[in-house]
Tab-separated table of C-alpha atoms in Angstrom:
chain	number	residue	atom	x	y	z
A	720	ARG	CA	195.816	12.902	111.827
A	721	HIS	CA	197.824	11.075	114.444
A	722	CYS	CA	198.265	14.133	116.670
A	723	ARG	CA	194.573	14.214	117.612
A	724	ALA	CA	195.039	11.137	119.773
A	725	PRO	CA	195.338	12.188	123.450
A	726	HIS	CA	198.380	9.951	124.064
A	727	LYS	CA	200.179	11.607	121.116
A	728	ARG	CA	199.419	15.104	122.438
A	729	GLN	CA	200.792	14.056	125.819
A	730	ARG	CA	203.974	12.826	124.126
A	731	VAL	CA	204.362	16.233	122.467
A	732	ARG	CA	203.903	17.961	125.852
A	733	ASP	CA	206.436	15.615	127.474
A	734	GLU	CA	208.992	16.187	124.742
A	735	VAL	CA	208.592	19.975	124.823
A	736	ALA	CA	209.040	19.928	128.603
A	737	LYS	CA	212.426	18.186	128.139
A	738	LEU	CA	213.722	20.767	125.659
A	739	ASP	CA	215.850	23.700	126.709
A	740	LEU	CA	213.957	26.173	124.552
A	741	ASN	CA	216.047	29.088	125.791
A	742	ARG	CA	219.123	27.798	123.939
A	743	ASN	CA	217.301	26.686	120.796
A	744	PRO	CA	215.644	29.534	118.903
A	745	ASP	CA	214.702	27.272	115.972
A	746	MET	CA	212.314	25.347	118.217
A	747	ILE	CA	210.463	23.305	115.615
A	748	ALA	CA	213.590	22.053	113.835
A	749	PHE	CA	215.235	21.292	117.164
A	750	ALA	CA	212.155	19.485	118.485
A	751	VAL	CA	211.774	17.408	115.318
A	752	ALA	CA	215.489	16.520	115.399
A	753	LYS	CA	214.988	15.295	118.965
A	754	GLY	CA	212.188	12.988	117.805
A	755	MET	CA	209.183	15.078	118.755
A	756	PRO	CA	206.311	14.388	116.343
A	757	TYR	CA	205.404	17.293	114.085
A	758	CYS	CA	201.685	17.550	113.421
A	759	ALA	CA	201.447	19.204	110.026
A	760	ALA	CA	197.760	18.439	109.555
A	761	ILE	CA	196.713	19.996	112.817
A	762	GLY	CA	199.458	22.625	112.874
A	763	GLN	CA	198.150	24.426	109.837
A	764	TYR	CA	195.145	25.751	111.759
A	765	GLY	CA	195.974	28.453	114.266
A	766	PHE	CA	193.857	30.789	116.334
A	767	TYR	CA	193.739	33.635	113.803
A	768	ASN	CA	192.082	36.610	115.419
A	769	ASN	CA	192.616	39.764	117.382
A	770	TRP	CA	189.770	38.927	119.744
A	771	PHE	CA	190.961	36.614	122.436
A	772	VAL	CA	189.500	36.016	125.914
A	773	THR	CA	191.756	34.411	128.497
A	774	HIS	CA	192.642	34.210	132.157
A	775	VAL	CA	195.987	36.006	132.329
A	776	ASP	CA	196.915	34.037	135.459
A	777	TRP	CA	197.120	30.834	133.394
A	778	TRP	CA	199.789	32.357	131.124
A	779	LEU	CA	201.812	33.525	134.118
A	780	SER	CA	201.470	30.461	136.364
A	781	GLU	CA	201.612	27.392	134.077
A	782	PRO	CA	205.363	26.508	134.230
A	783	ASN	CA	205.626	25.228	130.655
A	784	VAL	CA	203.854	28.297	129.292
A	785	VAL	CA	206.125	30.582	131.320
A	786	ARG	CA	209.131	28.809	129.750
A	787	MET	CA	207.629	29.274	126.289
A	788	ILE	CA	207.068	32.982	126.928
A	789	ARG	CA	210.680	33.365	128.029
A	790	ALA	CA	211.931	31.426	124.994
A	791	PHE	CA	209.864	33.503	122.572
A	792	ASP	CA	211.037	36.743	124.174
A	793	GLU	CA	214.699	35.743	124.216
A	794	SER	CA	214.697	34.358	120.664
A	795	GLN	CA	213.416	37.692	119.287
A	796	LEU	CA	211.842	35.705	116.439
A	797	ILE	CA	208.616	37.607	117.005
A	798	PHE	CA	210.445	40.637	115.606
A	799	THR	CA	212.569	39.004	112.903
A	800	HIS	CA	210.617	35.996	111.560
A	801	ARG	CA	206.983	36.866	112.339
A	802	SER	CA	206.732	34.183	115.007
A	803	ASN	CA	203.632	35.934	116.216
A	804	ASP	CA	200.682	35.640	118.556
A	805	LEU	CA	198.964	33.109	116.275
A	806	ILE	CA	201.903	30.726	116.573
A	807	PHE	CA	202.547	31.338	120.250
A	808	GLN	CA	198.961	31.255	121.498
A	809	THR	CA	198.043	28.247	119.363
A	810	ALA	CA	201.084	26.270	120.515
A	811	ALA	CA	200.602	27.087	124.195
A	812	LEU	CA	196.884	26.344	124.222
A	813	ARG	CA	197.099	23.137	122.215
A	814	LEU	CA	200.059	21.796	124.169
A	815	TYR	CA	199.130	22.782	127.697
A	816	MET	CA	195.410	23.574	128.018
A	817	PRO	CA	192.935	20.692	127.868
A	818	PRO	CA	190.370	21.110	125.055
A	819	ALA	CA	187.532	21.026	127.603
A	820	ARG	CA	188.782	24.368	128.967
A	821	ARG	CA	188.773	26.072	125.528
A	822	ARG	CA	185.924	27.493	123.479
A	823	ARG	CA	185.555	28.939	120.024
A	824	PHE	CA	182.995	31.756	119.877
A	825	VAL	CA	180.869	31.480	116.739
A	826	ASP	CA	177.884	33.669	117.557
A	827	PHE	CA	179.098	36.980	116.067
A	828	THR	CA	180.460	37.963	112.671
A	829	TYR	CA	184.192	38.500	112.681
A	830	GLN	CA	186.456	40.101	110.070
A	831	HIS	CA	190.239	39.921	110.194
A	832	HIS	CA	192.628	39.867	107.285
A	833	THR	CA	196.166	40.638	106.245
A	834	MET	CA	196.628	42.899	103.239
A	835	ARG	CA	199.659	43.424	101.054
A	836	GLN	CA	199.791	45.888	98.172
A	837	GLY	CA	196.056	46.542	98.453
A	838	ALA	CA	194.977	42.884	98.316
A	839	VAL	CA	193.875	40.425	100.988
A	840	VAL	CA	196.524	37.693	101.265
A	841	TYR	CA	195.179	35.838	104.290
A	842	GLY	CA	192.030	35.854	106.355
A	843	GLY	CA	188.627	37.214	105.563
A	844	ILE	CA	185.238	37.394	107.227
A	845	GLU	CA	183.176	34.724	108.967
A	846	SER	CA	179.460	34.907	109.785
A	847	GLY	CA	178.154	34.689	113.311
A	848	THR	CA	175.416	32.201	114.143
A	849	LYS	CA	173.411	34.894	115.984
A	850	ASP	CA	174.102	37.801	113.610
A	851	ARG	CA	170.930	38.366	111.580
A	852	ASP	CA	172.819	40.806	109.334
A	853	SER	CA	175.714	38.476	108.558
A	854	ARG	CA	174.658	37.721	104.955
A	855	PRO	CA	174.627	41.431	103.916
A	856	ARG	CA	177.962	41.928	105.707
A	857	LEU	CA	179.537	39.047	103.768
A	858	LYS	CA	178.088	40.322	100.477
A	859	ALA	CA	179.526	43.798	101.153
A	860	TYR	CA	182.903	42.217	101.926
A	861	VAL	CA	182.825	40.288	98.613
A	862	ALA	CA	181.969	43.498	96.742
A	863	LYS	CA	184.934	45.300	98.297
A	864	TYR	CA	187.636	42.583	98.418
A	865	GLY	CA	186.479	39.771	96.107
A	866	GLY	CA	186.123	36.086	96.884
A	867	ALA	CA	183.019	33.976	97.291
A	868	ILE	CA	180.725	33.064	100.161
A	869	THR	CA	181.429	29.491	101.263
A	870	ALA	CA	180.005	27.317	104.048
A	871	CYS	CA	181.939	25.551	106.783
A	872	GLU	CA	180.808	23.281	109.615
A	873	VAL	CA	182.615	24.093	112.888
A	874	GLN	CA	182.495	23.006	116.506
A	875	SER	CA	182.691	25.541	119.318
A	876	ARG	CA	183.640	22.963	121.983
A	877	PRO	CA	184.980	19.403	122.012
A	878	ASN	CA	182.340	16.852	120.962
A	879	SER	CA	179.776	19.596	120.362
A	880	LYS	CA	177.282	19.673	117.520
A	881	SER	CA	178.712	21.305	114.394
A	882	GLU	CA	177.336	24.698	113.408
A	883	ARG	CA	177.194	26.059	109.878
A	884	LEU	CA	179.143	29.271	109.326
A	885	LEU	CA	179.617	31.225	106.139
A	886	TYR	CA	182.948	32.778	105.305
A	887	VAL	CA	184.762	34.700	102.594
A	888	ASN	CA	188.485	34.467	102.014
A	889	PRO	CA	189.563	36.348	98.905
A	890	GLY	CA	193.244	35.555	99.466
A	891	PRO	CA	195.305	32.964	97.614
A	892	THR	CA	194.700	30.208	100.191
A	893	SER	CA	190.965	29.997	99.298
A	894	THR	CA	189.989	28.540	102.673
A	895	ALA	CA	189.074	30.222	105.913
A	896	PRO	CA	191.832	30.069	108.510
A	897	SER	CA	189.533	27.955	110.644
A	898	CYS	CA	188.042	25.588	108.060
A	899	GLY	CA	189.665	22.575	106.461
A	900	ALA	CA	189.550	21.825	102.756
A	901	GLU	CA	186.799	19.253	103.420
A	902	GLY	CA	184.431	22.051	104.554
A	903	ARG	CA	184.522	21.341	108.272
A	904	MET	CA	186.704	22.013	111.261
A	905	ASP	CA	186.355	19.794	114.288
A	906	PHE	CA	187.357	21.309	117.604
A	907	VAL	CA	191.020	20.632	118.334
């Protein structure tokens, strides 16, 4: 997982800053062709939710983020190739916001999934550490959509103690969007 090293993340930021993203709608292919490292291991985990707390000023004042917003808007990929908020927000935060300024909220139960033809294809439900009713909620979700209750160890901040969450993902990926195959997700 070479992209977890701070000097590698800085190289990614430096390379993205050099790119003219406005003229290159296929940003990943263009960046890789220019020698920017692609972090497949880390890139598979995005911020998958519809509950997002942020300071809007950061998105409108950070020059690199402003360029990314312009590039996403002008590429129109958000409309044609589902280059969506998960991709955009994850890329901007991981490239330009130091981990110490980010937090993952784990204290409430959260459900979010994508359905196609009546079946969950991605996502699921995750227990909250302070939700006393989370177990019945997860059981009700399993009864309605299928899947199994599985545990995952997650961090809410960099270098924080891991907390045990339970999740259900009845879709074909069989893992929660925020938990690796090894049953844990360190803060990145």
